[in-house]
Short mmCIF file of C-alpha atoms and ligand atoms in Angstrom, two decimals:
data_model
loop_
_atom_site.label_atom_id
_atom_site.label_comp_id
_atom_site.label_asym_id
_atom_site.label_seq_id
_atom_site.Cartn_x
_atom_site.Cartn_y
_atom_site.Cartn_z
CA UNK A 65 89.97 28.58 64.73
CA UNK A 66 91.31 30.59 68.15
CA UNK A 67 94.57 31.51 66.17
CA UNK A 68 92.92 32.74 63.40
CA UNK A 69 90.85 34.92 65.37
CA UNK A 70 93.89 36.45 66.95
CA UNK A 71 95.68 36.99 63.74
CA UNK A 72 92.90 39.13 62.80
CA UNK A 73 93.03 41.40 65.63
CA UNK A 74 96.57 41.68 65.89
CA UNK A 75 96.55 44.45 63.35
CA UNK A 76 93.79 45.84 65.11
CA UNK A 77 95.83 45.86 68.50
CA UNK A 78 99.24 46.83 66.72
CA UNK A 79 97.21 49.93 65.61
CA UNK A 80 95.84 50.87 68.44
CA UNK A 81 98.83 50.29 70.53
CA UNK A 82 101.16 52.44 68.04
CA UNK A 83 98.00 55.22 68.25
CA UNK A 84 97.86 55.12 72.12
CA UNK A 85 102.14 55.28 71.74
CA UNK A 86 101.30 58.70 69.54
CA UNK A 87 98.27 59.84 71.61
CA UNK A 88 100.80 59.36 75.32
CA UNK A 89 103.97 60.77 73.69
CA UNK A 90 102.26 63.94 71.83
CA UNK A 91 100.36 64.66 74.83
CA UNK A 92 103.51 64.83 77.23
CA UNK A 93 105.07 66.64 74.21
CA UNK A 94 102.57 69.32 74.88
CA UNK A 95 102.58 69.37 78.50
CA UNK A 96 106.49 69.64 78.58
CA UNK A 97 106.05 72.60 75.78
CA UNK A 98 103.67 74.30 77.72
CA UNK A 99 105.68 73.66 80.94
CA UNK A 100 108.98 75.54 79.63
CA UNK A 101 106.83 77.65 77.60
CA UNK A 102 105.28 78.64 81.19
CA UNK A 103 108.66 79.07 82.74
CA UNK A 104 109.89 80.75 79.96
CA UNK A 105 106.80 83.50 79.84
CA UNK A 106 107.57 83.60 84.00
CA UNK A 107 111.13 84.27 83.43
CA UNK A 108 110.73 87.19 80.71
CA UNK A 109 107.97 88.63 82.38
CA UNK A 110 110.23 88.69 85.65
CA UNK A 111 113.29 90.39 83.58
CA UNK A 112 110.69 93.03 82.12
CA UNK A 113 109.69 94.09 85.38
CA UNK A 114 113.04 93.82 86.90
CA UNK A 115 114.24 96.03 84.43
CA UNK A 116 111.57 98.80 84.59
CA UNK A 117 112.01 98.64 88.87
CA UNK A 118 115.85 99.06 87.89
CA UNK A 119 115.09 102.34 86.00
CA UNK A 120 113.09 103.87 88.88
CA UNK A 121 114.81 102.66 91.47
CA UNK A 122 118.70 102.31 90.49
CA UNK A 123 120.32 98.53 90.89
CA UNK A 124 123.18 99.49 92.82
CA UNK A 125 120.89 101.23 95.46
CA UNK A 126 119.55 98.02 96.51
CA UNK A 127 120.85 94.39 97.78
CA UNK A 128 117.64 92.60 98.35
CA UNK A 129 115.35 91.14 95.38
CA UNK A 130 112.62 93.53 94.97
CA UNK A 131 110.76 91.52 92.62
CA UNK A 132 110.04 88.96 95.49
CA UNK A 133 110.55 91.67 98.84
CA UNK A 134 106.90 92.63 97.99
CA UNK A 135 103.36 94.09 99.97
CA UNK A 136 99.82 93.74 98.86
CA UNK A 137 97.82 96.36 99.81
CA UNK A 138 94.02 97.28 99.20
CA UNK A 139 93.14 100.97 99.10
CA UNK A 140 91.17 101.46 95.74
CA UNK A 141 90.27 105.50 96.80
CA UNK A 142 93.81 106.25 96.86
CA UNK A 143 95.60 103.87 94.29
CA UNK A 144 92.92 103.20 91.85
CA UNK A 145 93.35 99.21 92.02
CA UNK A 146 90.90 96.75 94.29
CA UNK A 147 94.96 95.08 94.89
CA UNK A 148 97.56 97.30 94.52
CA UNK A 149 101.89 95.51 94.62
CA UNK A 150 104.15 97.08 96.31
CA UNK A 151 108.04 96.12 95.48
CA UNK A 152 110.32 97.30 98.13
CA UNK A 153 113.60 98.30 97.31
CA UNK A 154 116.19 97.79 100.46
CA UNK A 155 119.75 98.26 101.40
CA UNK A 156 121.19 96.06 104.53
CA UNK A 157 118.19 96.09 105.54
CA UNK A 158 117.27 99.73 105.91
CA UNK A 159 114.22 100.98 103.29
CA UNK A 160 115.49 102.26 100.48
CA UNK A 161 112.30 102.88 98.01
CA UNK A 162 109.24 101.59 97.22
CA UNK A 163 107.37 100.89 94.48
CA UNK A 164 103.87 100.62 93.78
CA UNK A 165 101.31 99.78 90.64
CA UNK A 166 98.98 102.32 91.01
CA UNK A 167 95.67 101.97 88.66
CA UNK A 168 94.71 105.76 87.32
CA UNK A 169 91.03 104.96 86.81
CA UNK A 170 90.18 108.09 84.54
CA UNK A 171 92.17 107.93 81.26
CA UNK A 172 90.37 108.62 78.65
CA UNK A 173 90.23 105.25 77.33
CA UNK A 174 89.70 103.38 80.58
CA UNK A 175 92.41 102.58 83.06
CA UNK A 176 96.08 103.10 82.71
CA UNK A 177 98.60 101.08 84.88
CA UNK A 178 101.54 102.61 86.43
CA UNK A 179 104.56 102.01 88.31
CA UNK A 180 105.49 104.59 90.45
CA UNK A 181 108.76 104.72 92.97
CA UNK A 182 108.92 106.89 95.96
CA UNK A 183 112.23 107.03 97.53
CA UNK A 184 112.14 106.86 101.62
CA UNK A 185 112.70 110.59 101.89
CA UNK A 186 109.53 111.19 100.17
CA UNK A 187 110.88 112.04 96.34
CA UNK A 188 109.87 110.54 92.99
CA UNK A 189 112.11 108.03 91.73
CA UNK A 190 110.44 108.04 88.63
CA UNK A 191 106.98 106.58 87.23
CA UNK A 192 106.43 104.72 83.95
CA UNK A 193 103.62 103.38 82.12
CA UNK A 194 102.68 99.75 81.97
CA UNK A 195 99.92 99.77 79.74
CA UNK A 196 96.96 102.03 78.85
CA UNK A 197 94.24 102.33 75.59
CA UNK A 198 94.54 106.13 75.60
CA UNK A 199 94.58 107.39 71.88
CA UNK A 200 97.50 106.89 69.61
CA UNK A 201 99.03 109.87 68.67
CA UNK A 202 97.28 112.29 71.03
CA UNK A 203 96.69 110.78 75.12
CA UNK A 204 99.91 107.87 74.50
CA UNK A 205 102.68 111.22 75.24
CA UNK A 206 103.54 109.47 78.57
CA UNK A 207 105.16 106.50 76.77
CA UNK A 208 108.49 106.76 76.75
CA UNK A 209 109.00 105.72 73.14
CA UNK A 210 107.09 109.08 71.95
CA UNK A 211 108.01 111.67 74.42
CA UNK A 212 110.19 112.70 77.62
CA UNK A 213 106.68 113.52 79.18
CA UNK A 214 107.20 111.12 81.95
CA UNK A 215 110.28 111.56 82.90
CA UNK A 216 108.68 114.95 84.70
CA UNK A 217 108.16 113.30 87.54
CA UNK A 218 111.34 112.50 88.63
CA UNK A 219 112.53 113.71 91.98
CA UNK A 220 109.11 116.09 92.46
CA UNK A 221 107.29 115.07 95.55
CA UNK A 222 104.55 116.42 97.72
CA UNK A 223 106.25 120.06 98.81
CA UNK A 224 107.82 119.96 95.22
CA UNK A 225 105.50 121.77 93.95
CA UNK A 226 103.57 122.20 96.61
CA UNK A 227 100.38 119.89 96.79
CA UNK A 228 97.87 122.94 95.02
CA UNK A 229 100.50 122.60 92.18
CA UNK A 230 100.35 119.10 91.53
CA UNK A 231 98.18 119.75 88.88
CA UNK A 232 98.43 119.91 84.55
CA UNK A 233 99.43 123.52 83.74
CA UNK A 234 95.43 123.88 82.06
CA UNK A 235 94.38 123.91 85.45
CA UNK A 236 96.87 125.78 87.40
CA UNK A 237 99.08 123.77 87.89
CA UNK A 238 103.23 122.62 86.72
CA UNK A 239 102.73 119.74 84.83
CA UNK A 240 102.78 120.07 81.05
CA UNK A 241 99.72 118.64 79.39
CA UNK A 242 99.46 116.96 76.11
CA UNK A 243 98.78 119.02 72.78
CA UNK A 244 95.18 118.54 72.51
CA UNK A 245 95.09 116.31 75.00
CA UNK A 246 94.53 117.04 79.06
CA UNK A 247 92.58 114.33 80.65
CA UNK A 248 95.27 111.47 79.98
CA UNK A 249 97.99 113.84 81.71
CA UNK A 250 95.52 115.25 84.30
CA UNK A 251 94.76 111.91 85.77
CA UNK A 252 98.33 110.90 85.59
CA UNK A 253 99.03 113.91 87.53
CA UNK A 254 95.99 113.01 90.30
CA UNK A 255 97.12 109.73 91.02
CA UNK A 256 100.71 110.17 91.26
CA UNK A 257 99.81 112.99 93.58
CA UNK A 258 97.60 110.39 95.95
CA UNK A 259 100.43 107.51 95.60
CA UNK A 260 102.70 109.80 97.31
CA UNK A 261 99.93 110.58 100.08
CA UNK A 262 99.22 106.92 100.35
CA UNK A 263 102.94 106.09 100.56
CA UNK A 264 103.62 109.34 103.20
CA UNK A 265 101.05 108.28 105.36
CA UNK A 266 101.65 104.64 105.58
CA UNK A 267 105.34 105.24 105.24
CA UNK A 268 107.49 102.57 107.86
CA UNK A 269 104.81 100.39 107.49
CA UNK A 270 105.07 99.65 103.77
CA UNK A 271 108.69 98.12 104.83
CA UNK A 272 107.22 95.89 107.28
CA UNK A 273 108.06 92.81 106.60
CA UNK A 274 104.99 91.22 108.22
CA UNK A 275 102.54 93.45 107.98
CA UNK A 276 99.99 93.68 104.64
CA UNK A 277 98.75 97.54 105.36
CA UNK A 278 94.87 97.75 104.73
CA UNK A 279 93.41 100.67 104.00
CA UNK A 280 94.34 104.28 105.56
CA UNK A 281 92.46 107.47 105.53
CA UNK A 282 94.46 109.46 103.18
CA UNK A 283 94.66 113.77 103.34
CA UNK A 284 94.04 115.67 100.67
C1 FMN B 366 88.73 110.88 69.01
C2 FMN B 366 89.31 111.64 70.17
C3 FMN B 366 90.24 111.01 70.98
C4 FMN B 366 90.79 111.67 72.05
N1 FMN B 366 91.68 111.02 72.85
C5 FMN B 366 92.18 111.65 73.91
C6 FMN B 366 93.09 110.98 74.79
O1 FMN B 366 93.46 109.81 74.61
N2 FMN B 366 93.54 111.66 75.85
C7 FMN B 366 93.17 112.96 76.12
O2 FMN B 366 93.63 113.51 77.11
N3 FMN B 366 92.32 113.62 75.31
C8 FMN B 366 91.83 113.00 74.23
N4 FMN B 366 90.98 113.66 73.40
C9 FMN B 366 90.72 115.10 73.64
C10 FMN B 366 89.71 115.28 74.74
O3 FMN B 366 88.44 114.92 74.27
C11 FMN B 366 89.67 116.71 75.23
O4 FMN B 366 89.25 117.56 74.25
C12 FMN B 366 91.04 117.19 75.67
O5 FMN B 366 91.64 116.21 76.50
C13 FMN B 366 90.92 118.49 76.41
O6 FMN B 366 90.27 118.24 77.59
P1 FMN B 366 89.77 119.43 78.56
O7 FMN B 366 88.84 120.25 77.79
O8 FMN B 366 89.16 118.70 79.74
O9 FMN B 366 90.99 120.18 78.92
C14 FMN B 366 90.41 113.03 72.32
C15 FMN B 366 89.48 113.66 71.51
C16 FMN B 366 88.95 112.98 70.44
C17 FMN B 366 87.94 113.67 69.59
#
């Protein structure tokens, strides 16, 4: 009688032992995937950036690993972000550039995220776009897959031109708006103008190594 009774659930427990097998070995199948998938995401997401801080501030001016070497700051007024990153570019030690993603709040189409690096002696080392919603075709000029726009900034600072100037031609300014288009450009303009403040006037201290810089009152 017993053995009969076990005969009859043996299928029963072969099943369920080969479906707990399945369940246990798709399930870490997934975690492992999503694991290196992770790591993978990490690691191209680490050469992306690396490569766009390696554009504005050049590779062999550099020894440390800017992608790590970095400062959180909070100053929403004058970077546009509640948290704004600071990568810091350094050579034996000595500052070398830094670089900051600064939020412009006013696109047209809602925020636009930048990168832009100011060299230790004050001058652009270039800024680029990380992503915005601005219209395609008429505010998206400051991508540097449809025009050189962008590339305006480089080496200007805040006595070149001089602070009055830093504004789109439209308004009296030296900076070439957009066909059509002015308030993508203008507010590009604005808040590269108040990264360089914010960087000026919290200069050495951006380097610290310790410190994580506040908020400052900003000029201008
Ligand atoms: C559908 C539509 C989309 C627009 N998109 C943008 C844009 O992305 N960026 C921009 O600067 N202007 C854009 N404009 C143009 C602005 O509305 C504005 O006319 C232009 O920027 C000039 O601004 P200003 O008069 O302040 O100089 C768009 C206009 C329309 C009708």
């Amino acid at each position: 009688m017993e053995g009969s009774k076990v005969d009859k659930r043996l299928p029963i427990i072969m099943a369920a032992a080969i479906l707990g097998f399945f369940a246990i070995a798709g399930t870490s199948l997934v975690a492992f995937t999503h694991t290196a998938t992770k790591e993978r995401i990490a690691a191209n997401e680490r050469e992306t950036l690396l490569h766009t801080l390696h554009a504005l501030v050049p590779p062999e001016s550099v020894d440390n690993d800017m992608v790590v070497d970095t400062l959180e700051v909070a100053d929403p007024e004058q970077l546009g972000g509640a948290m704004t990153t600071v990568y810091r570019g350094r050579l034996q030690g000595e500052p070398v550039a830094t670089v900051l993603t600064t939020m412009v709040p006013n696109g047209y189409s809602g925020p636009i995220k930048l990168l832009v690096a100011v060299r230790y002696d004050g001058t652009l080392g270039g800024v680029r776009v990380i992503s915005h919603k601005e219209t395609p075709g008429l505010g998206d000029k400051m991508e540097e897959a449809r025009s050189d726009w962008i590339y305006i900034f480089n080496g200007k600072s805040l006595s070149n031109p001089s602070i009055e100037k830093w504004k789109v031609k439209r308004d009296g300014g030296v900076f070439d708006q957009f066909t059509g288009a002015t308030v993508t450009p203008r507010s590009i303009v604005a808040a590269v103008k108040k990264t360089l403040i914010y960087v000026k006037t919290n200069k050495d201290a951006l380097y610290d190594k310790q410190v994580a810089v506040d908020s400052v009152t900003a000029e201008g």
